[in-house]
Coordinates of N, CA and C and ligand atoms in Angstrom, one line a residue:
M28 N 0.5 -1.7 -0.1 CA -0.1 -0.2 0.0 C 0.8 1.4 0.0
E29 N 2.0 0.8 0.5 CA 2.8 2.6 0.6 C 3.3 3.3 -0.8
S30 N 3.2 2.0 -1.5 CA 3.9 2.3 -3.0 C 2.8 3.4 -3.7
L31 N 1.4 2.7 -3.5 CA -0.3 3.1 -4.1 C -0.2 4.8 -4.2
H32 N -0.6 5.4 -2.4 CA -0.2 6.5 -2.1 C 0.2 6.8 -1.5
P33 N 1.3 7.8 -1.6 CA 2.6 8.1 -0.6 C 1.9 9.1 0.3
A34 N 0.9 10.4 0.0 CA 0.8 11.5 0.5 C -0.4 10.7 1.3
L35 N -1.5 9.7 1.5 CA -2.1 8.8 1.9 C -1.7 8.4 3.6
Q36 N -0.4 7.6 3.4 CA 0.5 7.3 4.1 C 0.7 8.2 5.4
G37 N 1.4 8.7 4.9 CA 2.1 10.1 5.2 C 0.8 11.0 6.1
V38 N 0.1 11.0 5.6 CA -1.0 12.1 6.5 C -1.6 10.8 7.5
L39 N -1.5 9.7 7.1 CA -2.2 8.4 8.1 C -0.7 8.4 9.0
R40 N 0.2 8.2 8.8 CA 1.4 8.6 10.2 C 1.5 9.6 10.7
A41 N 1.0 10.7 10.2 CA 0.7 11.8 11.4 C 0.2 12.3 12.1
I42 N -1.7 11.5 12.1 CA -2.6 11.9 12.6 C -2.2 10.5 13.6
E43 N -1.4 9.5 13.2 CA -1.4 8.5 14.2 C -0.1 8.9 15.0
N44 N 0.6 9.6 14.8 CA 1.9 9.8 16.0 C 1.0 10.9 17.0
A45 N 0.7 11.8 16.0 CA -0.5 13.1 17.2 C -1.5 12.0 18.0
A46 N -2.0 11.1 17.7 CA -3.0 10.3 18.5 C -2.2 10.0 19.8
V47 N -1.2 9.0 19.0 CA 0.1 8.3 20.7 C 0.4 9.5 21.5
Q48 N 1.3 10.7 20.6 CA 1.0 11.7 21.8 C -0.2 12.5 22.9
S49 N -1.2 12.2 22.3 CA -2.3 12.2 22.7 C -3.1 11.5 23.9
G50 N -2.1 10.3 24.0 CA -2.5 9.4 24.9 C -3.7 8.3 24.2
R51 N -4.4 8.8 23.0 CA -5.6 8.0 22.4 C -4.7 7.0 21.2
P52 N -3.9 6.1 21.7 CA -3.8 5.5 20.0 C -4.9 4.7 19.4
G53 N -4.6 4.9 17.8 CA -6.2 4.1 17.2 C -7.4 5.0 16.9
A54 N -7.6 6.1 18.1 CA -8.5 6.6 18.3 C -9.2 7.9 17.2
V55 N -8.3 8.1 16.5 CA -8.5 9.3 15.7 C -9.0 8.7 13.8
S56 N -9.7 9.4 13.6 CA -9.7 8.8 12.0 C -9.5 10.0 11.7
L57 N -9.8 8.9 9.5 CA -8.9 10.1 8.3 C -10.4 10.7 7.4
L58 N -11.2 11.8 7.9 CA -12.2 12.1 6.4 C -11.4 12.5 5.4
A59 N -10.8 12.2 4.5 CA -10.8 12.4 3.2 C -11.4 13.8 2.5
V60 N -11.1 15.2 2.1 CA -12.5 15.9 1.3 C -12.0 15.8 0.3
S61 N -13.0 15.3 -0.6 CA -12.5 15.4 -2.1 C -13.6 16.4 -2.6
K62 N -14.0 17.3 -2.2 CA -14.4 18.4 -2.9 C -13.3 18.8 -4.2
T63 N -14.1 19.2 -5.3 CA -13.7 19.7 -6.3 C -12.3 18.5 -7.4
R64 N -12.1 17.8 -6.2 CA -11.3 16.5 -6.8 C -12.4 15.1 -7.7
P65 N -11.9 14.9 -8.8 CA -12.3 14.6 -9.9 C -12.8 13.0 -9.2
A66 N -13.8 11.6 -9.6 CA -13.7 10.8 -9.2 C -12.6 9.6 -9.0
E67 N -12.1 9.7 -10.1 CA -10.6 9.3 -10.2 C -9.6 8.9 -9.3
S68 N -9.7 10.4 -8.3 CA -8.8 10.5 -7.7 C -9.0 10.0 -6.4
V69 N -10.6 9.6 -6.0 CA -11.1 9.4 -5.1 C -11.2 7.8 -5.0
R70 N -11.1 7.2 -6.5 CA -10.7 5.7 -6.6 C -9.0 5.6 -6.7
E71 N -8.2 6.3 -6.7 CA -6.6 6.1 -6.2 C -6.7 5.5 -4.8
L72 N -7.7 7.1 -4.2 CA -7.6 6.4 -2.9 C -8.0 5.8 -2.1
A73 N -9.3 5.0 -3.1 CA -9.7 4.0 -2.0 C -8.8 3.2 -2.5
Q74 N -7.9 3.2 -3.5 CA -7.4 2.0 -3.4 C -6.4 1.2 -2.6
A75 N -5.5 2.3 -2.3 CA -4.8 2.5 -1.5 C -5.2 2.5 -0.1
G76 N -6.8 1.8 0.4 CA -7.1 1.7 1.5 C -8.1 2.2 2.2
Q77 N -9.0 4.0 1.6 CA -9.3 5.1 2.1 C -10.8 4.6 1.6
R78 N -11.9 4.5 3.4 CA -12.6 4.1 2.6 C -13.8 5.5 3.0
A79 N -13.9 6.6 4.0 CA -14.7 7.7 4.0 C -14.3 8.8 3.5
F80 N -15.3 9.3 2.0 CA -14.7 10.9 2.0 C -15.7 12.0 2.4
G81 N -15.5 13.2 2.4 CA -16.4 14.3 2.2 C -16.4 14.7 1.2
E82 N -17.6 15.7 0.9 CA -18.0 16.3 -0.1 C -18.2 17.3 0.6
N83 N -18.5 18.5 -0.1 CA -19.5 20.2 0.2 C -20.7 20.3 -0.4
Y84 N -20.7 19.9 -2.1 CA -22.3 20.1 -2.4 C -22.5 18.9 -2.9
V85 N -23.9 19.0 -2.3 CA -25.0 18.0 -2.7 C -24.8 17.5 -3.9
Q86 N -25.0 17.8 -5.2 CA -24.7 17.5 -6.3 C -23.2 17.1 -6.6
E87 N -22.5 17.7 -6.8 CA -20.9 17.3 -6.6 C -20.8 16.1 -6.2
G88 N -21.4 15.8 -4.6 CA -21.0 14.0 -4.1 C -21.4 13.2 -4.7
V89 N -23.3 13.3 -5.2 CA -23.7 12.8 -6.0 C -23.9 11.9 -7.2
A90 N -23.0 13.1 -7.9 CA -22.0 12.1 -9.0 C -21.2 11.0 -8.8
K91 N -20.4 11.8 -7.6 CA -19.0 10.9 -7.3 C -19.7 9.8 -6.6
I92 N -20.7 9.8 -5.9 CA -21.4 8.6 -5.0 C -21.7 7.2 -6.2
Q93 N -22.5 8.1 -7.1 CA -22.6 7.5 -8.4 C -21.4 6.3 -9.3
A94 N -20.9 7.5 -9.5 CA -19.8 7.1 -10.1 C -18.7 6.3 -9.7
L95 N -18.7 6.1 -8.5 CA -18.4 5.0 -7.5 C -18.3 4.2 -6.8
Q96 N -20.2 3.8 -7.5 CA -20.8 2.5 -6.4 C -20.5 1.1 -6.5
G97 N -20.4 0.2 -5.7 CA -19.7 -0.8 -5.5 C -18.4 -0.9 -4.8
L98 N -17.5 0.5 -4.9 CA -16.4 0.5 -3.9 C -16.8 0.2 -2.5
G99 N -17.4 -0.2 -2.0 CA -17.7 0.4 -0.2 C -17.4 1.5 0.7
L100 N -17.7 2.5 -0.3 CA -17.6 4.0 0.0 C -18.7 4.1 1.1
E101 N -17.9 5.3 2.1 CA -18.8 5.9 3.1 C -18.7 7.4 2.8
W102 N -19.4 8.2 2.6 CA -20.0 9.2 2.2 C -20.1 10.2 2.8
H103 N -19.8 11.6 3.3 CA -19.8 11.9 4.5 C -20.0 13.9 3.5
L104 N -21.5 14.6 4.0 CA -21.7 15.4 4.0 C -21.4 16.8 4.2
I105 N -20.3 17.4 4.3 CA -19.9 18.7 4.9 C -19.9 19.9 5.0
G106 N -20.3 20.1 3.7 CA -20.7 21.7 3.7 C -22.0 22.3 3.7
H107 N -21.9 23.2 3.9 CA -23.4 23.8 4.0 C -24.2 23.3 3.4
L108 N -26.0 23.3 4.3 CA -27.1 22.4 3.3 C -27.9 23.3 3.4
Q109 N -28.9 23.8 2.5 CA -30.0 24.6 2.1 C -31.2 23.3 2.1
S110 N -32.1 23.8 3.0 CA -32.9 22.2 3.2 C -34.0 22.4 2.2
N111 N -33.6 22.9 0.8 CA -34.4 22.5 -0.4 C -33.4 20.7 -1.1
K112 N -32.4 20.9 -0.6 CA -31.3 19.4 -0.6 C -31.3 18.2 0.3
C113 N -32.3 18.8 1.4 CA -32.2 17.7 2.5 C -32.7 16.2 1.8
R114 N -33.9 16.3 0.7 CA -34.1 15.2 -0.1 C -33.0 14.4 -0.6
E115 N -32.5 15.1 -1.6 CA -30.9 14.3 -1.9 C -29.9 14.1 -1.2
A116 N -29.9 15.0 0.0 CA -29.0 14.7 1.0 C -28.8 13.1 1.6
A117 N -30.2 13.3 2.0 CA -30.6 11.6 2.7 C -30.8 10.7 2.1
Q118 N -31.1 11.0 0.9 CA -30.5 9.8 0.1 C -29.8 9.0 -0.2
H119 N -28.9 10.1 -0.3 CA -27.2 9.7 -1.0 C -26.2 9.4 0.2
F120 N -26.3 10.3 1.0 CA -25.0 10.2 2.3 C -25.2 9.3 3.2
D121 N -24.0 8.6 3.8 CA -24.1 8.2 4.8 C -24.2 9.2 5.9
W122 N -23.7 10.4 6.1 CA -23.3 11.1 7.2 C -23.8 12.2 6.7
V123 N -24.2 13.1 7.5 CA -24.2 15.2 7.0 C -24.0 15.2 8.6
H124 N -22.7 16.3 8.7 CA -21.8 16.6 9.4 C -22.5 18.7 9.3
S125 N -23.5 18.6 8.8 CA -23.5 20.3 9.0 C -25.2 20.3 9.6
L126 N -25.5 19.5 9.9 CA -27.3 20.0 10.8 C -26.5 21.0 11.8
D127 N -27.6 22.1 11.5 CA -27.5 23.7 12.4 C -28.3 24.3 12.9
R128 N -29.6 24.0 12.4 CA -30.6 24.2 12.6 C -32.6 22.8 12.9
A129 N -33.3 23.1 13.1 CA -34.5 22.2 13.6 C -34.7 22.3 12.4
K130 N -35.2 23.0 11.2 CA -35.6 22.5 10.2 C -35.0 21.3 9.2
L131 N -33.7 21.8 9.1 CA -32.8 20.4 9.0 C -33.2 19.1 9.3
V132 N -33.0 19.3 10.8 CA -33.4 18.0 11.2 C -34.6 17.2 11.5
D133 N -36.2 17.6 10.9 CA -36.8 17.6 10.6 C -37.1 16.9 8.9
A134 N -36.5 18.1 8.0 CA -36.4 17.6 6.4 C -35.6 16.5 6.3
L135 N -34.7 16.0 7.1 CA -33.4 15.4 7.3 C -34.6 14.2 7.6
D136 N -34.9 13.7 8.6 CA -35.7 12.5 9.3 C -36.8 12.4 8.3
R137 N -37.7 13.3 8.0 CA -38.8 13.0 6.8 C -38.3 12.3 5.5
E138 N -37.2 13.0 4.6 CA -36.9 12.4 3.5 C -35.9 10.8 3.6
R139 N -35.0 10.9 5.0 CA -34.6 9.4 5.2 C -35.5 8.0 4.3
A140 N -34.7 7.4 3.5 CA -35.5 5.8 3.2 C -35.5 5.2 4.2
P141 N -36.6 4.9 5.5 CA -36.6 3.9 6.6 C -35.3 2.2 5.5
G142 N -34.7 2.0 4.6 CA -34.6 0.9 3.9 C -33.0 1.2 4.4
L143 N -32.4 2.2 4.2 CA -31.3 2.3 4.4 C -30.9 2.7 5.6
G144 N -31.4 2.6 6.4 CA -31.0 2.4 7.8 C -30.9 4.5 8.7
P145 N -30.7 4.6 9.9 CA -30.2 6.0 10.2 C -29.4 6.6 9.4
L146 N -30.1 7.5 9.1 CA -28.4 8.7 8.9 C -27.6 9.1 10.4
N147 N -26.4 9.3 10.1 CA -25.7 9.7 10.6 C -25.5 11.2 11.0
V148 N -25.5 11.9 11.9 CA -25.6 13.5 12.0 C -24.9 13.7 12.9
L149 N -23.9 14.9 13.1 CA -22.8 15.6 13.8 C -23.7 17.2 13.6
V150 N -24.0 17.7 14.6 CA -24.1 19.0 14.5 C -23.1 20.1 14.9
Q151 N -23.2 21.3 13.6 CA -22.7 22.1 13.1 C -22.2 22.8 14.5
V152 N -21.0 23.2 14.8 CA -21.3 24.4 16.2 C -20.5 25.8 15.2
N153 N -20.9 26.6 15.4 CA -20.0 28.1 15.1 C -19.3 28.6 16.2
V154 N -18.4 27.4 16.5 CA -17.7 28.3 18.0 C -17.1 29.3 18.4
D155 N -16.7 30.3 17.5 CA -16.3 31.6 17.7 C -17.2 32.5 17.2
G156 N -18.7 32.0 16.4 CA -19.2 32.9 16.5 C -19.1 33.8 15.6
E157 N -18.5 33.0 14.6 CA -18.3 33.9 13.5 C -19.4 35.0 12.4
A158 N -19.5 35.9 11.9 CA -21.0 36.0 11.8 C -21.0 35.6 10.0
G159 N -21.9 35.3 9.9 CA -22.2 34.4 8.1 C -21.3 33.4 8.3
K160 N -21.2 32.5 9.1 CA -20.5 31.4 9.1 C -21.8 30.3 9.4
S161 N -22.1 28.5 8.8 CA -22.8 28.0 9.4 C -22.7 27.4 10.3
G162 N -23.4 26.6 11.2 CA -23.4 25.9 12.6 C -23.8 27.2 13.3
C163 N -24.6 25.7 14.4 CA -25.3 26.9 15.7 C -24.4 27.3 16.5
R164 N -25.2 27.8 17.7 CA -24.5 28.6 18.7 C -24.0 27.4 19.8
P165 N -23.2 27.4 20.4 CA -22.6 26.4 21.2 C -24.0 26.1 22.1
E166 N -24.8 27.1 23.1 CA -25.9 27.1 23.9 C -27.2 26.5 23.2
D167 N -26.5 26.3 21.9 CA -28.1 25.7 21.0 C -28.2 24.6 20.8
V168 N -26.9 23.5 21.3 CA -26.8 22.3 20.6 C -27.4 21.4 21.9
P169 N -28.0 21.4 22.8 CA -28.5 20.7 23.9 C -30.0 20.8 23.0
A170 N -30.8 21.7 22.7 CA -32.3 21.7 22.2 C -31.9 20.8 20.9
L171 N -30.7 21.0 19.8 CA -30.9 20.6 18.5 C -30.5 19.2 18.7
A172 N -29.5 18.6 19.6 CA -29.3 17.7 20.4 C -30.5 16.9 20.5
E173 N -31.6 17.3 21.3 CA -32.9 16.6 22.2 C -34.1 16.1 20.8
R174 N -33.8 17.7 19.8 CA -35.0 17.2 18.1 C -33.7 15.6 17.6
I175 N -32.8 15.4 17.5 CA -32.0 14.5 16.5 C -32.5 13.0 17.5
A176 N -32.1 13.9 18.4 CA -32.8 12.0 19.7 C -33.9 11.4 19.5
A177 N -34.9 12.6 19.2 CA -36.0 12.3 19.0 C -36.9 11.5 17.3
A178 N -35.2 11.7 16.8 CA -36.2 11.6 14.6 C -35.9 10.5 14.8
P179 N -36.8 9.5 14.2 CA -36.4 8.1 14.4 C -35.5 7.4 12.9
H180 N -35.6 8.4 12.2 CA -34.3 8.2 11.0 C -33.1 9.1 10.9
L181 N -33.0 9.3 12.1 CA -31.1 10.5 12.2 C -31.2 9.7 13.6
R182 N -29.3 9.2 13.7 CA -28.3 9.1 14.5 C -27.4 10.1 14.9
L183 N -27.7 10.8 16.1 CA -26.8 11.5 16.7 C -25.5 10.9 16.7
R184 N -24.6 11.4 16.3 CA -22.9 10.7 16.6 C -21.8 11.8 17.2
G185 N -22.3 13.4 17.1 CA -21.5 14.1 17.9 C -21.2 15.6 17.3
L186 N -20.2 16.2 16.9 CA -20.2 17.7 17.0 C -18.9 17.5 15.6
M187 N -19.5 18.3 14.4 CA -18.5 19.2 13.9 C -18.0 20.4 13.5
A188 N -16.9 21.4 13.7 CA -16.8 22.9 13.9 C -15.1 23.2 12.7
I189 N -15.4 24.0 12.2 CA -14.7 25.1 11.6 C -14.1 25.8 12.6
P190 N -13.4 26.2 13.3 CA -12.8 27.4 14.2 C -12.1 27.9 13.3
E191 N -11.8 29.2 13.9 CA -11.9 30.8 13.1 C -10.2 30.6 12.4
P192 N -9.6 30.8 11.8 CA -8.5 29.8 11.1 C -7.6 31.0 11.9
H193 N -7.8 31.5 13.4 CA -6.7 32.4 13.7 C -5.4 32.1 13.7
P194 N -4.8 33.3 12.9 CA -3.2 33.5 13.4 C -2.4 32.7 14.6
D195 N -3.0 32.7 15.6 CA -2.6 32.6 17.2 C -3.0 31.4 17.3
P196 N -1.9 30.2 17.2 CA -2.4 28.9 17.7 C -3.1 28.8 18.7
G197 N -2.8 29.4 19.6 CA -3.2 29.2 21.4 C -4.2 29.6 21.2
Q198 N -5.1 30.5 20.3 CA -6.7 30.5 20.2 C -7.5 29.5 19.6
R199 N -7.2 29.3 18.6 CA -7.1 28.1 17.7 C -7.5 26.5 19.3
A200 N -6.4 26.6 19.7 CA -6.6 25.3 20.9 C -7.7 25.7 22.0
R201 N -8.0 27.0 22.6 CA -8.9 27.5 22.9 C -10.2 27.2 22.1
S202 N -10.6 27.2 20.9 CA -11.7 27.3 20.2 C -12.1 25.4 20.1
F203 N -10.7 24.7 20.1 CA -10.8 23.4 19.9 C -10.7 22.5 21.3
R204 N -10.7 23.4 22.5 CA -11.2 22.9 23.9 C -12.6 23.5 24.1
Q205 N -13.0 24.0 24.2 CA -13.9 24.9 23.7 C -14.9 23.6 23.3
L206 N -14.6 23.2 22.1 CA -15.1 21.9 21.8 C -15.8 20.5 21.9
K207 N -14.4 20.7 22.7 CA -14.0 19.5 23.3 C -15.2 19.5 24.5
G208 N -15.2 20.1 25.3 CA -16.3 20.4 26.1 C -17.3 20.1 26.5
L209 N -17.8 20.6 25.3 CA -19.4 20.8 24.5 C -19.5 19.1 24.0
F210 N -18.6 18.5 23.5 CA -18.8 17.3 23.4 C -18.9 16.0 24.4
D211 N -17.9 16.2 25.3 CA -18.2 15.4 26.6 C -18.9 15.9 27.1
A212 N -20.3 16.6 27.2 CA -21.6 16.9 27.5 C -22.3 16.6 27.1
L213 N -22.1 16.1 25.5 CA -23.4 15.7 24.9 C -23.0 14.2 25.1
A214 N -22.1 13.5 24.9 CA -21.5 12.3 25.3 C -21.8 11.6 26.4
L215 N -21.9 12.0 27.6 CA -22.7 11.9 28.8 C -24.1 12.0 28.5
A216 N -24.7 12.6 27.7 CA -26.2 12.7 27.8 C -26.6 11.8 26.7
Y217 N -25.8 11.5 25.9 CA -26.2 10.3 24.6 C -25.4 9.4 24.3
P218 N -25.6 7.9 24.8 CA -24.4 6.9 24.2 C -24.1 7.2 23.4
G219 N -24.6 7.1 22.4 CA -24.0 6.6 20.9 C -23.5 7.8 20.1
V220 N -23.0 9.0 21.4 CA -22.3 9.9 20.4 C -21.2 9.3 21.0
D221 N -20.0 9.3 19.5 CA -18.5 9.1 19.9 C -17.9 9.8 18.7
T222 N -18.4 11.1 18.1 CA -17.5 11.5 17.2 C -17.3 13.6 17.4
L223 N -16.0 13.1 17.6 CA -15.9 15.0 17.6 C -15.0 15.3 16.1
S224 N -15.9 15.8 14.9 CA -15.3 16.0 13.6 C -14.3 17.6 13.8
M225 N -13.0 17.6 14.1 CA -12.2 19.0 14.1 C -11.0 19.1 13.8
G226 N -10.4 19.7 13.2 CA -8.8 19.4 12.6 C -8.8 19.8 11.0
M227 N -8.5 20.6 10.2 CA -8.3 20.1 9.2 C -6.7 20.4 8.7
S228 N -6.1 20.1 7.1 CA -4.8 19.9 7.0 C -3.8 21.0 7.6
E229 N -4.1 22.1 8.3 CA -3.3 23.5 8.6 C -3.6 22.9 9.7
D230 N -4.5 22.2 10.7 CA -4.2 22.4 12.4 C -5.2 20.8 13.0
F231 N -4.7 19.6 12.1 CA -4.9 18.6 12.7 C -4.4 17.7 14.2
A232 N -2.7 18.3 13.7 CA -2.2 18.2 15.1 C -2.4 18.2 16.4
L233 N -2.7 20.1 16.3 CA -3.0 20.9 16.7 C -4.7 20.3 17.5
A234 N -5.5 19.8 16.5 CA -6.9 19.4 17.0 C -6.9 18.3 17.9
I235 N -6.3 17.3 17.3 CA -6.4 16.0 17.9 C -5.2 16.2 19.4
A236 N -4.4 16.9 19.5 CA -4.2 17.3 21.0 C -5.2 17.8 21.9
E237 N -6.0 17.9 21.1 CA -7.0 18.6 21.8 C -8.3 17.8 22.3
G238 N -8.6 16.4 21.3 CA -9.5 15.7 21.6 C -10.3 15.4 20.0
S239 N -9.6 15.8 19.7 CA -10.6 15.2 18.0 C -10.5 14.0 17.8
T240 N -11.9 13.2 17.8 CA -11.6 12.2 17.0 C -11.7 12.0 15.1
Q241 N -12.1 12.6 14.7 CA -11.9 12.7 13.4 C -11.4 13.9 12.4
V242 N -10.7 14.1 11.5 CA -9.9 15.1 10.9 C -10.2 14.8 9.8
R243 N -10.5 16.2 9.3 CA -11.2 16.2 7.7 C -10.5 17.3 6.8
I244 N -9.3 15.7 6.1 CA -8.4 16.1 5.2 C -8.4 16.4 3.4
G245 N -8.2 17.6 3.0 CA -8.1 17.7 1.9 C -6.9 18.1 1.3
T246 N -6.1 18.8 1.3 CA -5.3 19.8 0.9 C -3.4 18.8 0.7
A247 N -3.7 18.2 2.2 CA -2.6 17.7 2.1 C -2.4 16.1 1.8
L248 N -3.6 15.6 1.6 CA -3.7 14.8 0.1 C -4.0 14.4 -1.1
F249 N -4.3 15.3 -1.5 CA -4.7 15.5 -2.6 C -3.5 17.1 -4.0
G250 N -2.9 17.8 -2.5 CA -2.8 19.0 -3.2 C -3.6 20.0 -2.6
A251 N -2.6 21.3 -3.7 CA -4.0 22.6 -3.0 C -4.6 22.5 -4.6
R252 N -5.9 23.0 -3.9 CA -7.0 23.4 -4.5 C -6.9 24.3 -5.5
G253 N -7.4 23.9 -7.3 CA -7.1 25.1 -8.1 C -8.3 26.4 -8.2
Ligands
LIG12 C1 -12.5 21.9 2.4 C2 -13.0 21.5 4.0 C3 -11.7 20.4 4.7 C4 -10.9 20.5 3.9 O1 -9.6 21.5 3.6 P1 -8.0 21.3 3.7 O2 -7.6 23.1 4.7 O3 -8.2 21.3 2.4 O4 -7.7 20.2 4.6 C5 -12.3 20.4 6.1 N1 -13.8 20.8 6.1 C6 -14.6 21.1 6.2 C7 -16.3 21.7 6.0 C8 -14.1 22.1 4.3 O5 -15.4 22.4 3.4

């Protein structure tokens, strides 16, 4: 496998090093962010052993899901979700990370075909209170979580966030730590909660040090987006 995809092997090694350093060997998974990349690049990564892929746009994601059927891949929607796209999202994806308002809970629950099994969802938190950015306020997490837990076709798995890319790593670490606190409280209240999705190419080691269980990485795997 080493020879198949050196970038993947390098990223996996760096993730595991950070996990070991935080005292949690094997506890951090990789979500390969394939937005803007052709299906063929996803196939190469899949052939090297990567299973979980993240897409930002429903339409682009569905096209790749259909092109790569039969490879046993797991697809995560990580971009902002409009309510008129919930039907397609619920029919094709395995996970939605961008659940940030009650309306989406109801729409995804309604549109999930029961034959597919429950849709895994993460509540997206706008942890730094940035204007115009997706994600609910930290104080809105409990009410959203309660609504998700009551939805028969959804399964609450945890939290996702994209902290402000602050130049000061101390600031970023504080945002990650705040998310970890919210996540721990959620996991106490809901036994199925096991996923804290935080950390990208630039800051995944720091996110892991602060308790991330899943990092979402595009650039470090595929190169810079054009
Ligand atoms: C693009 C994107 C990523 C990956 O970013 P990189 O810097 O390329 O690793 C992760 N999460 C979300 C929500 C994204 O939109």
